[in-house]
GROMACS .gro file of C-alpha atoms in nm:
model
  413
    1UNK     CA    1   0.000   0.000   0.000
    2UNK     CA    2   0.110   0.358  -0.062
    3UNK     CA    3   0.091   0.621   0.213
    4UNK     CA    4  -0.095   0.952   0.174
    5UNK     CA    5  -0.068   1.208   0.451
    6UNK     CA    6  -0.400   1.316   0.593
    7UNK     CA    7  -0.490   1.678   0.509
    8UNK     CA    8  -0.554   1.924   0.787
    9UNK     CA    9  -0.916   1.988   0.873
   10UNK     CA   10  -1.063   2.313   1.001
   11UNK     CA   11  -1.282   2.144   1.263
   12UNK     CA   12  -1.073   1.833   1.325
   13UNK     CA   13  -1.170   1.471   1.273
   14UNK     CA   14  -1.333   1.380   1.602
   15UNK     CA   15  -1.688   1.457   1.491
   16UNK     CA   16  -1.655   1.247   1.177
   17UNK     CA   17  -1.509   0.958   1.375
   18UNK     CA   18  -1.797   0.985   1.619
   19UNK     CA   19  -2.042   0.959   1.328
   20UNK     CA   20  -1.858   0.656   1.193
   21UNK     CA   21  -1.874   0.480   1.526
   22UNK     CA   22  -2.240   0.564   1.577
   23UNK     CA   23  -2.342   0.420   1.239
   24UNK     CA   24  -2.114   0.117   1.266
   25UNK     CA   25  -2.236   0.020   1.611
   26UNK     CA   26  -2.599   0.079   1.513
   27UNK     CA   27  -2.555  -0.160   1.218
   28UNK     CA   28  -2.360  -0.411   1.424
   29UNK     CA   29  -2.069  -0.419   1.178
   30UNK     CA   30  -1.696  -0.447   1.237
   31UNK     CA   31  -1.538  -0.160   1.043
   32UNK     CA   32  -1.650   0.178   0.908
   33UNK     CA   33  -1.440   0.419   0.706
   34UNK     CA   34  -1.438   0.725   0.485
   35UNK     CA   35  -1.238   0.679   0.167
   36UNK     CA   36  -1.127   0.962  -0.061
   37UNK     CA   37  -1.057   0.913  -0.431
   38UNK     CA   38  -0.716   1.059  -0.517
   39UNK     CA   39  -0.542   1.004  -0.851
   40UNK     CA   40  -0.698   0.667  -0.921
   41UNK     CA   41  -0.656   0.544  -0.564
   42UNK     CA   42  -0.884   0.508  -0.264
   43UNK     CA   43  -0.727   0.672   0.043
   44UNK     CA   44  -0.851   0.589   0.394
   45UNK     CA   45  -0.920   0.923   0.562
   46UNK     CA   46  -1.110   0.806   0.872
   47UNK     CA   47  -1.134   0.453   1.009
   48UNK     CA   48  -1.335   0.323   1.304
   49UNK     CA   49  -1.323  -0.032   1.442
   50UNK     CA   50  -1.349  -0.203   1.781
   51UNK     CA   51  -1.045  -0.423   1.723
   52UNK     CA   52  -0.710  -0.353   1.553
   53UNK     CA   53  -0.740  -0.385   1.176
   54UNK     CA   54  -0.517  -0.378   0.871
   55UNK     CA   55  -0.673  -0.052   0.753
   56UNK     CA   56  -0.487   0.262   0.860
   57UNK     CA   57  -0.568   0.624   0.794
   58UNK     CA   58  -0.348   0.742   0.509
   59UNK     CA   59  -0.313   0.400   0.347
   60UNK     CA   60  -0.439   0.362  -0.009
   61UNK     CA   61  -0.520   0.105  -0.277
   62UNK     CA   62  -0.585   0.113  -0.649
   63UNK     CA   63  -0.945   0.224  -0.687
   64UNK     CA   64  -1.022  -0.049  -0.941
   65UNK     CA   65  -0.931  -0.314  -0.682
   66UNK     CA   66  -1.169  -0.181  -0.416
   67UNK     CA   67  -1.534  -0.218  -0.331
   68UNK     CA   68  -1.554   0.164  -0.331
   69UNK     CA   69  -1.458   0.185  -0.697
   70UNK     CA   70  -1.695  -0.094  -0.790
   71UNK     CA   71  -1.990   0.072  -0.615
   72UNK     CA   72  -1.930   0.415  -0.772
   73UNK     CA   73  -1.881   0.263  -1.118
   74UNK     CA   74  -2.193   0.049  -1.083
   75UNK     CA   75  -2.011  -0.286  -1.085
   76UNK     CA   76  -2.115  -0.356  -0.726
   77UNK     CA   77  -2.442  -0.285  -0.543
   78UNK     CA   78  -2.442  -0.042  -0.251
   79UNK     CA   79  -2.600  -0.305  -0.024
   80UNK     CA   80  -2.445  -0.653   0.002
   81UNK     CA   81  -2.566  -0.860   0.302
   82UNK     CA   82  -2.359  -1.154   0.175
   83UNK     CA   83  -2.063  -1.076  -0.052
   84UNK     CA   84  -2.027  -1.443  -0.147
   85UNK     CA   85  -2.348  -1.411  -0.347
   86UNK     CA   86  -2.207  -1.121  -0.558
   87UNK     CA   87  -1.973  -1.253  -0.827
   88UNK     CA   88  -1.780  -0.927  -0.872
   89UNK     CA   89  -1.724  -0.901  -0.496
   90UNK     CA   90  -1.614  -1.261  -0.469
   91UNK     CA   91  -1.358  -1.196  -0.745
   92UNK     CA   92  -1.179  -0.919  -0.550
   93UNK     CA   93  -0.882  -1.040  -0.337
   94UNK     CA   94  -0.974  -0.798  -0.056
   95UNK     CA   95  -1.292  -1.000   0.007
   96UNK     CA   96  -1.075  -1.281   0.143
   97UNK     CA   97  -0.782  -1.086   0.294
   98UNK     CA   98  -0.980  -0.861   0.528
   99UNK     CA   99  -1.222  -1.057   0.508
  100UNK     CA  100  -1.547  -0.891   0.396
  101UNK     CA  101  -1.866  -1.092   0.448
  102UNK     CA  102  -2.121  -0.807   0.439
  103UNK     CA  103  -2.083  -0.456   0.299
  104UNK     CA  104  -2.264  -0.124   0.261
  105UNK     CA  105  -2.120   0.166   0.064
  106UNK     CA  106  -2.259   0.502  -0.052
  107UNK     CA  107  -2.089   0.781  -0.250
  108UNK     CA  108  -1.998   1.107  -0.077
  109UNK     CA  109  -2.104   1.369  -0.327
  110UNK     CA  110  -1.993   1.731  -0.276
  111UNK     CA  111  -2.198   2.043  -0.348
  112UNK     CA  112  -2.027   2.086  -0.685
  113UNK     CA  113  -2.137   1.738  -0.791
  114UNK     CA  114  -1.793   1.583  -0.756
  115UNK     CA  115  -1.769   1.241  -0.590
  116UNK     CA  116  -1.524   1.290  -0.303
  117UNK     CA  117  -1.518   0.921  -0.214
  118UNK     CA  118  -1.735   0.675  -0.025
  119UNK     CA  119  -1.872   0.603   0.320
  120UNK     CA  120  -1.842   0.229   0.383
  121UNK     CA  121  -1.930  -0.017   0.658
  122UNK     CA  122  -1.859  -0.388   0.649
  123UNK     CA  123  -1.860  -0.698   0.864
  124UNK     CA  124  -1.634  -0.997   0.850
  125UNK     CA  125  -1.935  -1.230   0.829
  126UNK     CA  126  -2.252  -1.217   0.619
  127UNK     CA  127  -2.543  -1.028   0.779
  128UNK     CA  128  -2.880  -1.093   0.616
  129UNK     CA  129  -3.052  -0.841   0.847
  130UNK     CA  130  -2.902  -0.550   0.653
  131UNK     CA  131  -3.164  -0.375   0.439
  132UNK     CA  132  -3.255  -0.061   0.244
  133UNK     CA  133  -3.338   0.127   0.565
  134UNK     CA  134  -2.979   0.075   0.680
  135UNK     CA  135  -2.861   0.202   0.344
  136UNK     CA  136  -3.078   0.514   0.388
  137UNK     CA  137  -2.907   0.579   0.723
  138UNK     CA  138  -2.571   0.551   0.547
  139UNK     CA  139  -2.682   0.802   0.283
  140UNK     CA  140  -2.793   1.048   0.551
  141UNK     CA  141  -2.458   1.035   0.724
  142UNK     CA  142  -2.275   1.052   0.391
  143UNK     CA  143  -2.457   1.380   0.330
  144UNK     CA  144  -2.336   1.514   0.665
  145UNK     CA  145  -1.981   1.408   0.584
  146UNK     CA  146  -2.009   1.582   0.246
  147UNK     CA  147  -2.106   1.906   0.420
  148UNK     CA  148  -1.802   1.878   0.648
  149UNK     CA  149  -1.571   1.800   0.359
  150UNK     CA  150  -1.713   2.095   0.164
  151UNK     CA  151  -1.631   2.326   0.455
  152UNK     CA  152  -1.284   2.181   0.495
  153UNK     CA  153  -1.204   2.207   0.126
  154UNK     CA  154  -1.328   2.566   0.119
  155UNK     CA  155  -1.109   2.650   0.418
  156UNK     CA  156  -0.810   2.479   0.256
  157UNK     CA  157  -0.873   2.678  -0.061
  158UNK     CA  158  -0.882   3.004   0.133
  159UNK     CA  159  -0.560   2.914   0.313
  160UNK     CA  160  -0.394   2.828  -0.016
  161UNK     CA  161  -0.503   3.163  -0.162
  162UNK     CA  162  -0.365   3.347   0.143
  163UNK     CA  163  -0.037   3.164   0.122
  164UNK     CA  164  -0.005   3.230  -0.251
  165UNK     CA  165  -0.083   3.599  -0.202
  166UNK     CA  166   0.175   3.640   0.075
  167UNK     CA  167   0.432   3.426  -0.105
  168UNK     CA  168   0.391   3.646  -0.415
  169UNK     CA  169   0.439   3.960  -0.203
  170UNK     CA  170   0.756   3.825  -0.045
  171UNK     CA  171   0.894   3.700  -0.376
  172UNK     CA  172   0.840   4.051  -0.517
  173UNK     CA  173   1.050   4.198  -0.235
  174UNK     CA  174   0.765   4.327  -0.019
  175UNK     CA  175   0.646   4.466   0.206
  176UNK     CA  176   0.714   4.829   0.119
  177UNK     CA  177   0.837   5.044   0.408
  178UNK     CA  178   0.737   5.397   0.503
  179UNK     CA  179   0.863   5.603   0.795
  180UNK     CA  180   0.666   5.810   1.043
  181UNK     CA  181   0.873   6.071   1.226
  182UNK     CA  182   0.902   6.072   1.604
  183UNK     CA  183   0.939   6.410   1.776
  184UNK     CA  184   1.065   6.529   2.110
  185UNK     CA  185   0.803   6.721   2.302
  186UNK     CA  186   1.069   6.981   2.383
  187UNK     CA  187   1.074   7.201   2.074
  188UNK     CA  188   0.900   6.941   1.855
  189UNK     CA  189   1.237   6.839   1.713
  190UNK     CA  190   1.238   6.515   1.507
  191UNK     CA  191   1.463   6.252   1.662
  192UNK     CA  192   1.395   5.960   1.431
  193UNK     CA  193   1.119   5.750   1.286
  194UNK     CA  194   0.920   5.431   1.317
  195UNK     CA  195   0.934   5.193   1.021
  196UNK     CA  196   0.586   5.086   0.907
  197UNK     CA  197   0.493   4.818   0.655
  198UNK     CA  198   0.268   4.890   0.359
  199UNK     CA  199   0.099   4.642   0.129
  200UNK     CA  200  -0.066   4.640  -0.216
  201UNK     CA  201  -0.399   4.818  -0.240
  202UNK     CA  202  -0.550   4.524  -0.430
  203UNK     CA  203  -0.678   4.326  -0.254
  204UNK     CA  204  -0.740   4.583   0.017
  205UNK     CA  205  -0.647   4.451   0.360
  206UNK     CA  206  -0.528   4.623   0.673
  207UNK     CA  207  -0.165   4.587   0.779
  208UNK     CA  208  -0.282   4.381   1.076
  209UNK     CA  209  -0.473   4.145   0.845
  210UNK     CA  210  -0.167   4.087   0.626
  211UNK     CA  211   0.041   3.987   0.928
  212UNK     CA  212  -0.242   3.778   1.075
  213UNK     CA  213  -0.279   3.594   0.744
  214UNK     CA  214   0.096   3.541   0.730
  215UNK     CA  215   0.088   3.383   1.076
  216UNK     CA  216  -0.202   3.161   0.973
  217UNK     CA  217  -0.010   3.014   0.679
  218UNK     CA  218   0.325   2.986   0.856
  219UNK     CA  219   0.492   3.290   0.697
  220UNK     CA  220   0.479   3.535   0.988
  221UNK     CA  221   0.848   3.513   1.075
  222UNK     CA  222   0.959   3.553   0.715
  223UNK     CA  223   0.724   3.850   0.671
  224UNK     CA  224   0.845   4.027   0.986
  225UNK     CA  225   1.210   3.962   0.915
  226UNK     CA  226   1.168   4.086   0.557
  227UNK     CA  227   1.000   4.406   0.680
  228UNK     CA  228   1.291   4.470   0.918
  229UNK     CA  229   1.551   4.402   0.648
  230UNK     CA  230   1.373   4.634   0.406
  231UNK     CA  231   1.348   4.907   0.670
  232UNK     CA  232   1.717   4.889   0.757
  233UNK     CA  233   1.814   4.896   0.391
  234UNK     CA  234   1.593   5.199   0.316
  235UNK     CA  235   1.706   5.388   0.628
  236UNK     CA  236   2.079   5.346   0.568
  237UNK     CA  237   2.112   5.678   0.375
  238UNK     CA  238   1.941   5.859   0.663
  239UNK     CA  239   2.191   5.723   0.913
  240UNK     CA  240   2.474   5.829   0.685
  241UNK     CA  241   2.372   6.194   0.735
  242UNK     CA  242   2.181   6.208   1.064
  243UNK     CA  243   2.236   6.062   1.408
  244UNK     CA  244   1.874   5.963   1.464
  245UNK     CA  245   1.686   5.661   1.591
  246UNK     CA  246   1.481   5.403   1.403
  247UNK     CA  247   1.195   5.209   1.557
  248UNK     CA  248   1.144   4.853   1.433
  249UNK     CA  249   0.837   4.646   1.513
  250UNK     CA  250   0.882   4.280   1.600
  251UNK     CA  251   0.667   4.018   1.765
  252UNK     CA  252   0.814   3.793   2.035
  253UNK     CA  253   0.804   3.506   1.784
  254UNK     CA  254   1.010   3.705   1.532
  255UNK     CA  255   1.262   3.809   1.798
  256UNK     CA  256   1.312   3.449   1.910
  257UNK     CA  257   1.333   3.306   1.558
  258UNK     CA  258   1.674   3.205   1.416
  259UNK     CA  259   1.843   3.480   1.219
  260UNK     CA  260   1.696   3.777   1.404
  261UNK     CA  261   2.028   3.900   1.543
  262UNK     CA  262   2.185   3.856   1.200
  263UNK     CA  263   1.930   4.102   1.059
  264UNK     CA  264   2.070   4.374   1.284
  265UNK     CA  265   2.436   4.303   1.213
  266UNK     CA  266   2.624   4.607   1.086
  267UNK     CA  267   2.363   4.857   1.204
  268UNK     CA  268   2.424   5.127   1.466
  269UNK     CA  269   2.260   4.938   1.752
  270UNK     CA  270   2.257   5.242   1.979
  271UNK     CA  271   2.018   5.411   1.732
  272UNK     CA  272   1.773   5.120   1.719
  273UNK     CA  273   1.450   5.102   1.916
  274UNK     CA  274   1.296   4.756   1.907
  275UNK     CA  275   0.921   4.789   1.953
  276UNK     CA  276   0.783   4.463   2.089
  277UNK     CA  277   0.435   4.431   1.943
  278UNK     CA  278   0.150   4.331   2.166
  279UNK     CA  279  -0.076   4.127   1.940
  280UNK     CA  280  -0.006   3.784   2.082
  281UNK     CA  281  -0.009   3.628   2.424
  282UNK     CA  282   0.317   3.539   2.598
  283UNK     CA  283   0.300   3.253   2.847
  284UNK     CA  284   0.671   3.214   2.921
  285UNK     CA  285   0.893   3.522   2.924
  286UNK     CA  286   1.224   3.350   3.001
  287UNK     CA  287   1.346   3.304   2.641
  288UNK     CA  288   1.219   3.645   2.532
  289UNK     CA  289   1.387   3.825   2.822
  290UNK     CA  290   1.714   3.648   2.745
  291UNK     CA  291   1.694   3.756   2.379
  292UNK     CA  292   1.611   4.115   2.474
  293UNK     CA  293   1.900   4.112   2.719
  294UNK     CA  294   2.143   4.026   2.439
  295UNK     CA  295   2.003   4.311   2.231
  296UNK     CA  296   2.038   4.556   2.520
  297UNK     CA  297   2.401   4.454   2.559
  298UNK     CA  298   2.454   4.576   2.203
  299UNK     CA  299   2.292   4.911   2.282
  300UNK     CA  300   1.943   4.849   2.142
  301UNK     CA  301   1.664   5.017   2.338
  302UNK     CA  302   1.345   4.822   2.400
  303UNK     CA  303   0.997   4.967   2.368
  304UNK     CA  304   0.654   4.818   2.432
  305UNK     CA  305   0.415   4.909   2.152
  306UNK     CA  306   0.047   4.995   2.196
  307UNK     CA  307   0.046   5.006   2.575
  308UNK     CA  308  -0.314   5.021   2.688
  309UNK     CA  309  -0.445   4.774   2.429
  310UNK     CA  310  -0.408   4.406   2.353
  311UNK     CA  311  -0.303   4.118   2.573
  312UNK     CA  312  -0.228   4.207   2.935
  313UNK     CA  313  -0.019   4.510   2.841
  314UNK     CA  314   0.082   4.615   3.190
  315UNK     CA  315   0.189   4.261   3.280
  316UNK     CA  316   0.409   4.270   2.973
  317UNK     CA  317   0.555   4.607   3.070
  318UNK     CA  318   0.639   4.479   3.418
  319UNK     CA  319   0.799   4.163   3.279
  320UNK     CA  320   1.003   4.326   3.003
  321UNK     CA  321   1.091   4.652   3.186
  322UNK     CA  322   1.123   4.854   2.864
  323UNK     CA  323   1.321   5.170   2.806
  324UNK     CA  324   1.025   5.327   2.625
  325UNK     CA  325   0.648   5.291   2.663
  326UNK     CA  326   0.440   5.383   2.358
  327UNK     CA  327   0.090   5.496   2.451
  328UNK     CA  328  -0.170   5.337   2.226
  329UNK     CA  329  -0.358   5.573   1.995
  330UNK     CA  330  -0.686   5.466   2.154
  331UNK     CA  331  -0.574   5.636   2.475
  332UNK     CA  332  -0.447   5.947   2.294
  333UNK     CA  333  -0.755   5.991   2.073
  334UNK     CA  334  -0.981   6.258   2.224
  335UNK     CA  335  -0.751   6.296   2.522
  336UNK     CA  336  -0.832   6.666   2.557
  337UNK     CA  337  -1.207   6.604   2.597
  338UNK     CA  338  -1.213   6.276   2.792
  339UNK     CA  339  -1.130   6.290   3.163
  340UNK     CA  340  -1.107   5.911   3.191
  341UNK     CA  341  -0.849   5.895   2.913
  342UNK     CA  342  -0.658   6.176   3.081
  343UNK     CA  343  -0.657   5.987   3.411
  344UNK     CA  344  -0.531   5.670   3.244
  345UNK     CA  345  -0.262   5.857   3.050
  346UNK     CA  346  -0.153   6.040   3.366
  347UNK     CA  347  -0.127   5.710   3.554
  348UNK     CA  348   0.084   5.554   3.278
  349UNK     CA  349   0.315   5.856   3.259
  350UNK     CA  350   0.356   5.852   3.638
  351UNK     CA  351   0.425   5.477   3.627
  352UNK     CA  352   0.687   5.527   3.354
  353UNK     CA  353   0.858   5.807   3.544
  354UNK     CA  354   0.884   5.596   3.859
  355UNK     CA  355   1.025   5.306   3.655
  356UNK     CA  356   1.272   5.517   3.458
  357UNK     CA  357   1.093   5.472   3.124
  358UNK     CA  358   1.038   5.733   2.856
  359UNK     CA  359   0.687   5.776   2.711
  360UNK     CA  360   0.604   5.827   2.344
  361UNK     CA  361   0.242   5.903   2.254
  362UNK     CA  362   0.116   5.755   1.927
  363UNK     CA  363  -0.169   5.885   1.713
  364UNK     CA  364  -0.146   6.255   1.803
  365UNK     CA  365  -0.388   6.424   1.564
  366UNK     CA  366  -0.509   6.750   1.721
  367UNK     CA  367  -0.357   7.053   1.895
  368UNK     CA  368  -0.579   6.977   2.194
  369UNK     CA  369  -0.431   6.630   2.234
  370UNK     CA  370  -0.082   6.777   2.198
  371UNK     CA  371  -0.153   7.034   2.470
  372UNK     CA  372  -0.266   6.771   2.721
  373UNK     CA  373   0.033   6.550   2.642
  374UNK     CA  374   0.260   6.848   2.700
  375UNK     CA  375   0.095   6.909   3.036
  376UNK     CA  376   0.147   6.541   3.124
  377UNK     CA  377   0.517   6.577   3.036
  378UNK     CA  378   0.519   6.302   2.774
  379UNK     CA  379   0.868   6.298   2.620
  380UNK     CA  380   0.795   6.184   2.265
  381UNK     CA  381   0.523   6.229   2.004
  382UNK     CA  382   0.411   6.058   1.689
  383UNK     CA  383   0.101   6.122   1.478
  384UNK     CA  384  -0.060   6.285   1.177
  385UNK     CA  385  -0.056   6.627   1.343
  386UNK     CA  386   0.324   6.627   1.328
  387UNK     CA  387   0.409   6.399   1.038
  388UNK     CA  388   0.243   6.132   0.829
  389UNK     CA  389   0.412   5.808   0.725
  390UNK     CA  390   0.605   5.863   0.402
  391UNK     CA  391   0.903   5.747   0.204
  392UNK     CA  392   1.262   5.793   0.310
  393UNK     CA  393   1.304   6.112   0.101
  394UNK     CA  394   1.023   6.282   0.292
  395UNK     CA  395   1.184   6.165   0.616
  396UNK     CA  396   1.510   6.327   0.510
  397UNK     CA  397   1.329   6.659   0.459
  398UNK     CA  398   1.166   6.638   0.802
  399UNK     CA  399   1.503   6.576   0.965
  400UNK     CA  400   1.665   6.864   0.775
  401UNK     CA  401   1.390   7.101   0.887
  402UNK     CA  402   1.429   6.972   1.241
  403UNK     CA  403   1.802   7.035   1.236
  404UNK     CA  404   1.744   7.395   1.133
  405UNK     CA  405   1.483   7.435   1.407
  406UNK     CA  406   1.724   7.291   1.664
  407UNK     CA  407   1.997   7.529   1.553
  408UNK     CA  408   1.758   7.823   1.580
  409UNK     CA  409   1.660   7.716   1.932
  410UNK     CA  410   2.026   7.689   2.028
  411UNK     CA  411   2.100   8.036   1.892
  412UNK     CA  412   1.800   8.179   2.076
  413UNK     CA  413   1.912   8.010   2.396
   0.00000   0.00000   0.00000
C-alpha cells in the first residue's frame, strides 16, 4: 500500500469519527471508514473499528481493486448482506484478505457534484438483516460528511489563496516600508522614525490582516524579518547623514526566531529602538527576556508598543521593563475632551517616570491632544498632526527642517 498524509481539517476529525462509530455500532458491523478518491486510488481518511485492523488512515489502494470503486462505477451494489453471493465481490482479493462478508457503501457527493469518495461499513461475516433502511441511514450520514468535507475544502482553498498571495508579495520583495517621524516634546524636534509596513492596495487589507494571514499560513516570521531588512536597507542613507533613531516592530516570535540578530548586524545598535508588538499572548517570558538582554548589551533600546491595548499590556511592561512605553492611539484619541483617558494617560506617565521609562504618545492628531500630552510631560510624540508616514526622502526633509529648528533654538538660547 502507498501512504498519503492526511490533510488538515478546520474542525478536526473527532466529529466524523464519532459519526462513523455511531453508524457502525448501530448496524452491528466491524469496520466503518471514509475513503477519498485521489489520482486513481482510494485513500482511507477516517477509520473506526473495535479491534485492531489492517486498515490505517493514510493507506491507499488502487481504486479499481476496491469495493468503493466498484460501487461508484456500478459494478457492485451499494447493499451486500452476503458478498459471497455477488460474483464481482467474490472476485476481488480484498474479500478474502480482510475478510469482507457483508458490505454497505454510498458515494460522498460534494456540493459541486464531484464524488469525493465513499462512506463504507462492512462486517467480516454475512449479515442478512441489513436492508434498504440501513442504506438510507448511510446516505444520511454521507450527506453530513459531504457538508463537512465541503467546509474543509473551502477552508483549505482560502488558506492556499492566502499563502499564494503572501508568497507572491515576499517573492516581489515586499512589504514596502514607510517612515513616520518621532518628535521630542521639547521644541517638537524630530529625533527619528518608526518603520511601518505597507501592502498592495488590491486586494485591500489592513496591515494587521496581512500579518495575521501570514501567521495563519506559517509565513509570519519571514514576513516580519523581511520588513525589518527592508526598513534597515531603506534607512541606511538617513543614518549616513543624521544621528537619529529608528523604531522597528517585531513580535516575540520574530525576535526568538533564528536569524533575528543577523538582521541587525552592521547597524548602529545604539540608534535602534525595538518595539515589541502586543498582538499575541506570551505565556513564558524566560526566552524572550534572554533575547532582549542580548540586544540591550549591544545598545538596542526596547519599547513596548500599543500600551493600553491588547493582551495584558501592563503585565508585559512589568515583565520586560522597557526603556520606552508607547501609549496606544486609543488612549491618545480625544484625550483633551475625555477625563477618563486623561486619568489613564496620567497614571501611565507617572508609572513610567517611577520606573525610569520614557513615554512616546502615538496617534497625536489634534492641537488639543498635543496640549494635554505636554501638560502630562510626555517625552515623545508621533502622529498625523506632526508627520504622516512617508518614504525615506520625505523623512530626510523632516530631519533637515528639524536640524534647522534645533539650531535656531540653540541660537535663541
